Amino acid sequence: MKRVLVLQMCRLGDLLQTTPLLRGLRRLVPDGFISLVVTDGVAEVPIPASLADERVVFPQQALARGLAEQPESWPEAARSIAEFVDRWAPLPFDVCLNLTHTEFSALLARLVPARRTIGRVVADDRTDVVLGPWLQYLWASQAVRRLSSLNLVDVYAWAAGVPSDRGPLDIVVTEGARWRARAWLAGRPEPARPLVAVQLGSSEERRRWPPELFAAAIDRLPVEWGDVVLLGTPAERPLADRARAVLRRDVIDLMGQTSLEELGAVLERCRLLLTNDTGTMHVAAAVGTRVVCLSSGPAFVHETGPYGEGHLWVEPLDACFPCAAETVCHHFACRLAYTPDDVAGVVGFALGRTPAPRLGGAQILAGAFGADGEVRYVPIDHRAGSPRERLRRALSRVWRESLGVPGGRAAEHGGEPADLAGGASDLANEAEPLRELAAAAREAGLAAARLARVRGTAVADAGRACDRGLDRLWRLGAATDAAALLVAHLRVVVDALVGLPLPALARRYAEACRATAARADRLADLLDPRAAVGPVGTALAACVAVAGGETGPEWPAAQPPDRAAGAGPNPDRRLRVETAHGTGPA
Amino acid sequence: MADAFATSLAELERHSPSVADAIASAGPGAYTWSVTSAGAVVVEHEGRPLDSRRDPAGAAARQAATAAAPAVVLAGFGSGYLSEALLARHAIVHVVVGDPAELAAALRARDLAHVCRAARFHLARRVADAHGAAALKAVAPDLVAHGPSVARSADLRCLVERWPRVTVAARRPRILVVGPIAGGTPEMARASARAFTALGADVRDIDPSAMAAGLEWLGTMAPHAPAATRWQDRLVDLIADLVVEVAASWPADLVFALAQAPLARQHVERLADASVPAAFWFAENHRVLPYWIHVAPAYRWVYGIQPGAFEARLASLGVAHPGYLPAACDPAVHRPVTLRAEERDRYAAAISFAGAPYVNRRKVFARLRDLPLRLWGPDWDRDPVLRSMAGCPRRFTTDEMVRIFAASAINLNVHAAAHVDGLDPEPDFVNPRTFELAACGAFQLTDWRRPLADLFAEDEIATFRTVSELRALIERYLDDAPGRARMAERARRHALAAHTYVHRMDRVLRDTIAPDLYGACARPRAPSLDEAIAGLARAERASRDELVLRAVRALTAGGRQVA
């Protein structure tokens, strides 16, 4: 029996985004034992109990609070952590999958007894490394966030070797919660009128569209489009007060009243959720309610957009968007990239009432499933063919082909339809630095391979040549965004090579450099097909599974996802959007 | 038993110096001792034995068995049998001595050097109050009373009766120390913070002196003087807001502000609104810097370095707890140093002065031009009369200062006085330099100060009231190296025993912090988390324990989630 530990120690949204992985794991190892570790902050999130055999709550917030109040209590905290991991000492895990990218989780991943770890973990030499190709990709992608191209849900699943099943996120909504939701929403003058939910909050100021602007947008929605329901936590009450101070129409205010289950039940009854990037957004996606998300700051649709088809995302076109997690913003310019009129127009479009609006400083993207079952967000307006969008799509393809999508088709069938066509020439400039990078990576790979072979006094010379090759690669990483991303990934891969003897280390360096060269070549060919140098598919196929020698876990008797059913456990609630290219939702 | 007594006293001197001092100065009292038929020595007071004549050791062992905790307090000493019995059963024994003469008699009667080495001794008059008892209970929760000693000592009776009601808080008091942006007291603020830490409090030190350059820059950038003041006030307000926010969110049990700390009256009032009490140590001459009149009434406790008139003035302004808190020394910083040859060459002087060139000092030193005097500090070279005496015309660091002291045969200490033509005519405070020189073991000649008699003895610090007296003292001591050394050593012992920042801040804690919180200060402090990690991190590979401790530290620092 396989024993799998999943460390998901972040917030509500992150836990919900882990549910397709857990669902797929259950399918892949039906007789396995799955332990899910969450923090006390999300202990009550109602995900189906069937997803894990054991759901263990680590009292992270309580411990952190205790340490803040009494720093001298660290021996007790250390004892709690030791006892927490010791519970599994008699039965180590086969795989520990750390989906949390914090220092603490890296230490916990190291302390938990497991034969193999995927994700961030502390190595013997005290350095933090990231293991497993897809989580290495995820960490590297943070170096150039604007080129991130894959949804966190898919990356999580693929990291565990689980194919994307095109199903929704999972959440439990009980009949009791539905009954209470019905009671709260009863007594409206027009019971048949649709409901539009609005979530004003978000985890930080940068991600929050000002509540006064939300109010102005709500005022612009014709009454017949729907009654507005305000949702949120008790802590977000001040935002509701600010909005209601300027709001001219009546709203149903449920802010601070709902449990997470009840939140799901209310959202089930809504036609649409207008929101910032929040956990509520993922709850709506889970219950199959269409989302219109207003993004700003670090909220980035290509990483954490609502999972599923037909959701809409309004994204600023500011040069600095999306900012890094640690950025301290002083201008909040991206929050003003769209106006209340723009937002009312997007809501009208999402409700099927109006055509898609043209926004001045922002664009609208819609979610759809791609060739490998992954969710991708595509602009619906005239900017659909913008260079950055096409570069992102090319990168998505390169990553999927080179890192290997479990059960995926992109690598097998030579890729997906040529959606990069129509404007390749403006991307040709990007190709040249990539070809130079590919040449340098090949050279560095050769130098590393030589280092693996030589012995005695020749080692020093070969080592210096290898260093020179890598130095050149690091320098070329500054040339363009795409080159920076590929080099950042190479760094994450080679940083993970800890504790190997020199020949083995050099061999792994060589493999990693060759894989980077193949990626750079493939990307250059996709961006500038006229100058393609050779059969790309074979080169790239060769670099699958050489990312630091790490691959996804091998599960017994992997089963293909149930594409015939097409919708996972909840097919009826799938959104019926035929296209995301301007024709509007059905 | 004379040798045994000397050995015991030496042990006491090492571990419990204040008790050793008390014994040395205690008379014989009415104590004698006798030998029982079984050969045991029992101390007697006015003919009454302090322990069982029949079997003193057995009786003591039976009483010692009643205490359970690994650390105990013994109230009273008697003939020492009970302390021996407790030491045989318990790891830590704290002996509270009611009458030093009783302890002296026991040490003379019996060889108790092993007890003096293993136990810790305290004077009852220092630990019998609520604060002292709480501090004692923090280290030893059980108390065993030596009946005959307790019966004869009011302080011991007070301690024994109080003991069952004494509680110790679960956490240490939190003290927020706020120093000035500029001015003369940043070092005092840092020393105060170190002292609070040494006493066992949790301390946060807001040292805004880093903003001094910013304040100056704002002054130079503003188009005109009023604008400069306005902008500078805004910066000061910003820092004060930070202090209030940190104090209220921590929350601090006490904000301890030094003179010229960037807190205006409204900020102190905001602290009070947030239920954070505040104390103010105005370690400046209140006649020279009168701004204190505006801020002092907002503080609950205000300390000055001028006893008498200043306290009365504070009381008249409505300050609830005015107090006198003299300046002090920090033995970790102000210490005797051994000079290297090049340092001796650089700093050596027969007579020196280290400090700022106030007018009154210039007048005094101008009359000593014929003497081998060197002046250290900024701007002495600007005075045409004194230029030739200037050592190094710039600010000196504390490290340089202690070297200047060590390299000078005679250190002059002339208190600053504004708009005065010579020595300070109102000598009602003692400057920090007096204590610092004493702690450094440096010989000093100080202008006479009214409060000095309460702080140092005449044979510890020589004083002068006129420049003529100063010249006479210089003539007397310049060639008397042994005399200088004796005085300096006596002054140093006294400074370390009674005038360190730890002594001062202990007084502040006792004034401002509830006894149970004060008691928590005495709890033994475990090594900090970082120290524990550093200890484990010496191994080549990270051990499990190290990883666990790093996980704890990561929890305290918070984490960042990708995407």
Coordinates of N, CA and C in Angstrom, one line a residue, chain A residues 232-341:
Chain A
G232 N -18.6 37.9 2.5 CA -17.3 38.1 3.0 C -17.2 37.7 4.5
T233 N -16.0 37.9 5.0 CA -15.8 37.5 6.4 C -16.1 38.6 7.4
P234 N -16.3 38.3 8.7 CA -16.5 39.4 9.6 C -15.4 40.5 9.6
A235 N -14.2 40.1 9.3 CA -13.1 41.0 9.3 C -13.2 42.0 8.1
E236 N -13.9 41.6 7.1 CA -14.1 42.5 6.0 C -15.2 43.4 6.1
R237 N -15.9 43.4 7.2 CA -17.0 44.3 7.5 C -16.7 45.8 7.1
P238 N -15.6 46.3 7.5 CA -15.3 47.7 7.2 C -15.4 48.0 5.7
L239 N -15.0 47.0 4.9 CA -15.1 47.3 3.4 C -16.6 47.4 3.0
A240 N -17.4 46.5 3.6 CA -18.8 46.6 3.3 C -19.4 48.0 3.7
D241 N -18.9 48.4 4.9 CA -19.4 49.7 5.4 C -19.0 50.8 4.4
R242 N -17.8 50.8 3.9 CA -17.4 51.8 3.0 C -18.2 51.7 1.7
A243 N -18.5 50.5 1.2 CA -19.2 50.4 0.0 C -20.7 50.9 0.2
R244 N -21.3 50.5 1.3 CA -22.7 50.8 1.6 C -22.9 52.3 1.8
A245 N -21.8 53.0 2.2 CA -21.9 54.4 2.5 C -22.2 55.2 1.2
V246 N -21.7 54.6 0.1 CA -21.9 55.4 -1.2 C -22.9 54.6 -2.1
L247 N -23.3 53.4 -1.7 CA -24.2 52.6 -2.6 C -25.6 53.3 -2.6
R248 N -26.2 53.3 -3.9 CA -27.5 53.9 -4.0 C -28.6 52.9 -4.0
R249 N -28.3 51.6 -4.3 CA -29.4 50.6 -4.4 C -29.3 49.6 -3.3
D250 N -30.4 48.9 -3.1 CA -30.4 48.0 -2.0 C -29.6 46.7 -2.3
V251 N -29.0 46.2 -1.3 CA -28.2 44.9 -1.5 C -28.6 44.0 -0.3
I252 N -28.4 42.7 -0.6 CA -28.6 41.7 0.5 C -27.2 41.5 1.2
D253 N -27.1 41.9 2.4 CA -25.8 41.9 3.1 C -25.6 40.7 3.9
L254 N -24.9 39.7 3.4 CA -24.6 38.5 4.2 C -23.2 38.5 4.7
M255 N -22.5 39.6 4.7 CA -21.1 39.6 5.0 C -20.9 39.2 6.5
G256 N -20.0 38.3 6.7 CA -19.7 37.9 8.1 C -20.7 36.9 8.6
Q257 N -21.7 36.5 7.9 CA -22.8 35.7 8.5 C -22.6 34.2 8.1
T258 N -21.8 34.0 7.0 CA -21.8 32.6 6.5 C -20.6 31.8 6.9
S259 N -20.9 30.5 7.2 CA -19.7 29.6 7.3 C -19.2 29.3 5.9
L260 N -18.2 28.6 5.8 CA -17.7 28.2 4.4 C -18.7 27.4 3.7
E261 N -19.3 26.4 4.4 CA -20.3 25.6 3.7 C -21.5 26.5 3.2
E262 N -21.9 27.4 4.1 CA -23.0 28.3 3.8 C -22.6 29.2 2.6
L263 N -21.4 29.6 2.6 CA -20.9 30.4 1.5 C -21.1 29.7 0.2
G264 N -20.7 28.4 0.2 CA -20.9 27.6 -1.0 C -22.3 27.5 -1.3
A265 N -23.2 27.3 -0.3 CA -24.6 27.2 -0.6 C -25.2 28.4 -1.2
V266 N -24.8 29.6 -0.7 CA -25.3 30.9 -1.2 C -24.8 31.0 -2.7
L267 N -23.5 30.7 -2.9 CA -22.9 30.9 -4.2 C -23.6 30.0 -5.2
E268 N -24.0 28.8 -4.8 CA -24.7 27.9 -5.7 C -25.9 28.5 -6.3
R269 N -26.6 29.4 -5.5 CA -27.8 30.0 -5.9 C -27.6 31.2 -6.7
C270 N -26.3 31.6 -6.8 CA -26.0 32.9 -7.6 C -25.7 32.6 -9.0
R271 N -26.0 33.5 -9.9 CA -25.7 33.4 -11.3 C -24.2 33.7 -11.5
L272 N -23.7 34.6 -10.7 CA -22.4 35.1 -10.9 C -21.8 35.6 -9.6
L273 N -20.4 35.5 -9.5 CA -19.7 36.2 -8.4 C -18.8 37.2 -9.0
L274 N -18.9 38.4 -8.5 CA -18.0 39.5 -8.9 C -17.0 39.7 -7.7
T275 N -15.8 39.5 -7.9 CA -14.8 39.4 -6.8 C -13.4 39.8 -7.1
N276 N -12.7 40.1 -6.0 CA -11.2 40.1 -6.2 C -10.7 38.7 -6.1
D277 N -9.4 38.6 -6.2 CA -8.8 37.2 -6.2 C -8.8 36.7 -4.7
T278 N -9.8 35.9 -4.4 CA -10.0 35.4 -3.0 C -10.3 34.0 -3.0
G279 N -10.3 33.5 -1.7 CA -10.8 32.1 -1.5 C -12.2 31.9 -1.9
T280 N -13.0 33.0 -1.7 CA -14.4 32.9 -2.2 C -14.5 32.6 -3.7
M281 N -13.6 33.2 -4.4 CA -13.6 32.9 -5.9 C -13.5 31.4 -6.2
H282 N -12.6 30.8 -5.4 CA -12.4 29.3 -5.6 C -13.6 28.5 -5.2
V283 N -14.3 29.0 -4.1 CA -15.5 28.4 -3.7 C -16.5 28.4 -4.8
A284 N -16.7 29.6 -5.4 CA -17.6 29.8 -6.5 C -17.3 28.8 -7.6
A285 N -16.0 28.8 -8.0 CA -15.6 27.9 -9.1 C -15.9 26.4 -8.7
A286 N -15.7 26.1 -7.4 CA -16.0 24.7 -7.0 C -17.5 24.4 -7.1
V287 N -18.4 25.3 -6.8 CA -19.8 25.0 -6.9 C -20.4 25.3 -8.2
G288 N -19.5 25.7 -9.2 CA -20.0 25.9 -10.6 C -20.6 27.2 -10.9
T289 N -20.4 28.2 -10.1 CA -20.9 29.6 -10.3 C -19.9 30.4 -11.1
R290 N -20.3 31.0 -12.1 CA -19.4 31.8 -13.0 C -18.8 32.9 -12.1
V291 N -17.5 33.2 -12.4 CA -16.7 34.2 -11.7 C -16.3 35.3 -12.6
V292 N -16.5 36.5 -12.1 CA -15.8 37.7 -12.8 C -14.8 38.2 -11.8
C293 N -13.6 38.0 -12.0 CA -12.5 38.4 -11.1 C -11.8 39.7 -11.5
L294 N -11.7 40.6 -10.6 CA -11.0 41.9 -10.9 C -9.6 41.7 -10.2
S295 N -8.6 41.7 -11.1 CA -7.3 41.4 -10.5 C -6.5 42.7 -10.4
S296 N -5.6 42.7 -9.5 CA -4.6 43.8 -9.3 C -3.4 43.3 -8.5
G297 N -2.4 44.0 -8.4 CA -1.2 43.6 -7.6 C -0.6 42.3 -8.1
P298 N -0.5 41.3 -7.1 CA 0.2 40.1 -7.5 C -0.8 39.0 -8.0
A299 N -2.1 39.3 -8.0 CA -3.1 38.3 -8.4 C -3.0 38.1 -9.9
F300 N -2.7 36.8 -10.3 CA -2.3 36.6 -11.7 C -3.1 35.4 -12.2
V301 N -3.9 35.6 -13.2 CA -4.9 34.6 -13.7 C -4.2 33.4 -14.2
H302 N -3.0 33.5 -14.8 CA -2.3 32.4 -15.4 C -1.7 31.4 -14.3
E303 N -1.8 31.9 -13.1 CA -1.3 31.0 -12.0 C -2.5 30.5 -11.2
T304 N -3.4 31.5 -10.8 CA -4.4 31.1 -9.8 C -5.8 31.5 -10.2
G305 N -6.0 31.6 -11.6 CA -7.3 32.0 -12.0 C -8.3 30.9 -11.6
P306 N -9.6 31.3 -11.5 CA -10.6 30.3 -11.1 C -10.6 29.1 -12.0
Y307 N -10.6 27.9 -11.5 CA -10.4 26.7 -12.2 C -11.7 26.2 -12.9
G308 N -11.7 26.2 -14.2 CA -12.8 25.8 -15.0 C -13.0 26.6 -16.2
E309 N -14.1 26.3 -17.0 CA -14.4 27.0 -18.2 C -15.3 28.2 -17.9
G310 N -15.2 29.2 -18.7 CA -16.2 30.3 -18.7 C -16.1 31.3 -17.7
H311 N -15.1 31.2 -16.8 CA -14.9 32.3 -15.8 C -14.2 33.4 -16.5
L312 N -14.5 34.7 -16.1 CA -13.8 35.8 -16.7 C -12.9 36.5 -15.7
W313 N -11.9 37.1 -16.3 CA -10.9 37.7 -15.4 C -10.5 39.0 -16.1
V314 N -10.6 40.1 -15.3 CA -10.2 41.4 -15.8 C -8.8 41.7 -15.3
E315 N -7.9 42.0 -16.3 CA -6.5 42.1 -15.9 C -5.9 43.4 -16.4
P316 N -5.3 44.2 -15.5 CA -4.7 45.5 -15.9 C -3.6 45.2 -16.9
L317 N -3.4 46.3 -17.7 CA -2.3 46.2 -18.7 C -1.0 47.0 -18.3
D318 N -1.0 47.3 -17.0 CA 0.1 48.1 -16.5 C 1.4 47.3 -16.7
A319 N 2.5 48.1 -16.9 CA 3.8 47.4 -17.2 C 4.3 46.6 -16.0
C320 N 4.0 47.1 -14.7 CA 4.5 46.4 -13.6 C 3.6 45.2 -13.1
F321 N 2.5 45.0 -13.8 CA 1.6 43.9 -13.4 C 2.0 42.6 -14.0
P322 N 2.0 41.5 -13.3 CA 1.7 41.4 -11.9 C 2.9 41.6 -11.0
C323 N 2.8 42.2 -9.9 CA 4.0 42.4 -9.1 C 4.3 41.1 -8.3
A324 N 5.5 41.1 -7.7 CA 6.0 40.0 -7.0 C 5.3 40.0 -5.6
A325 N 5.3 38.8 -5.0 CA 4.6 38.7 -3.7 C 5.2 39.7 -2.7
E326 N 6.5 39.9 -2.7 CA 7.1 40.7 -1.7 C 7.2 42.2 -2.0
T327 N 6.7 42.5 -3.2 CA 6.8 44.0 -3.6 C 6.0 44.8 -2.7
V328 N 6.6 46.0 -2.3 CA 5.8 47.0 -1.6 C 5.4 48.1 -2.5
C329 N 4.1 48.1 -2.8 CA 3.6 49.1 -3.8 C 3.2 50.4 -3.2
H330 N 3.6 51.5 -3.9 CA 3.3 52.8 -3.4 C 2.3 53.6 -4.2
H331 N 1.9 53.0 -5.3 CA 1.0 53.7 -6.2 C -0.4 53.1 -6.5
F332 N -0.4 51.8 -6.4 CA -1.7 51.0 -6.6 C -2.3 51.4 -8.0
A333 N -1.5 51.8 -9.0 CA -2.0 52.2 -10.2 C -2.9 51.2 -10.9
C334 N -2.5 49.9 -10.7 CA -3.3 48.8 -11.5 C -4.7 48.7 -11.0
R335 N -5.0 49.2 -9.7 CA -6.3 49.1 -9.2 C -7.3 50.0 -9.9
L336 N -6.7 51.0 -10.6 CA -7.5 52.0 -11.3 C -7.5 51.8 -12.9
A337 N -7.0 50.6 -13.3 CA -6.9 50.3 -14.7 C -8.3 50.1 -15.3
Y338 N -9.3 49.8 -14.5 CA -10.6 49.6 -15.1 C -11.6 50.4 -14.2
T339 N -12.7 50.9 -14.9 CA -13.6 51.8 -14.2 C -14.8 51.0 -13.8
P340 N -15.7 51.6 -13.0 CA -17.0 50.9 -12.7 C -17.8 50.7 -13.9
D341 N -17.7 51.6 -14.9 CA -18.4 51.3 -16.2 C -17.9 50.0 -16.8

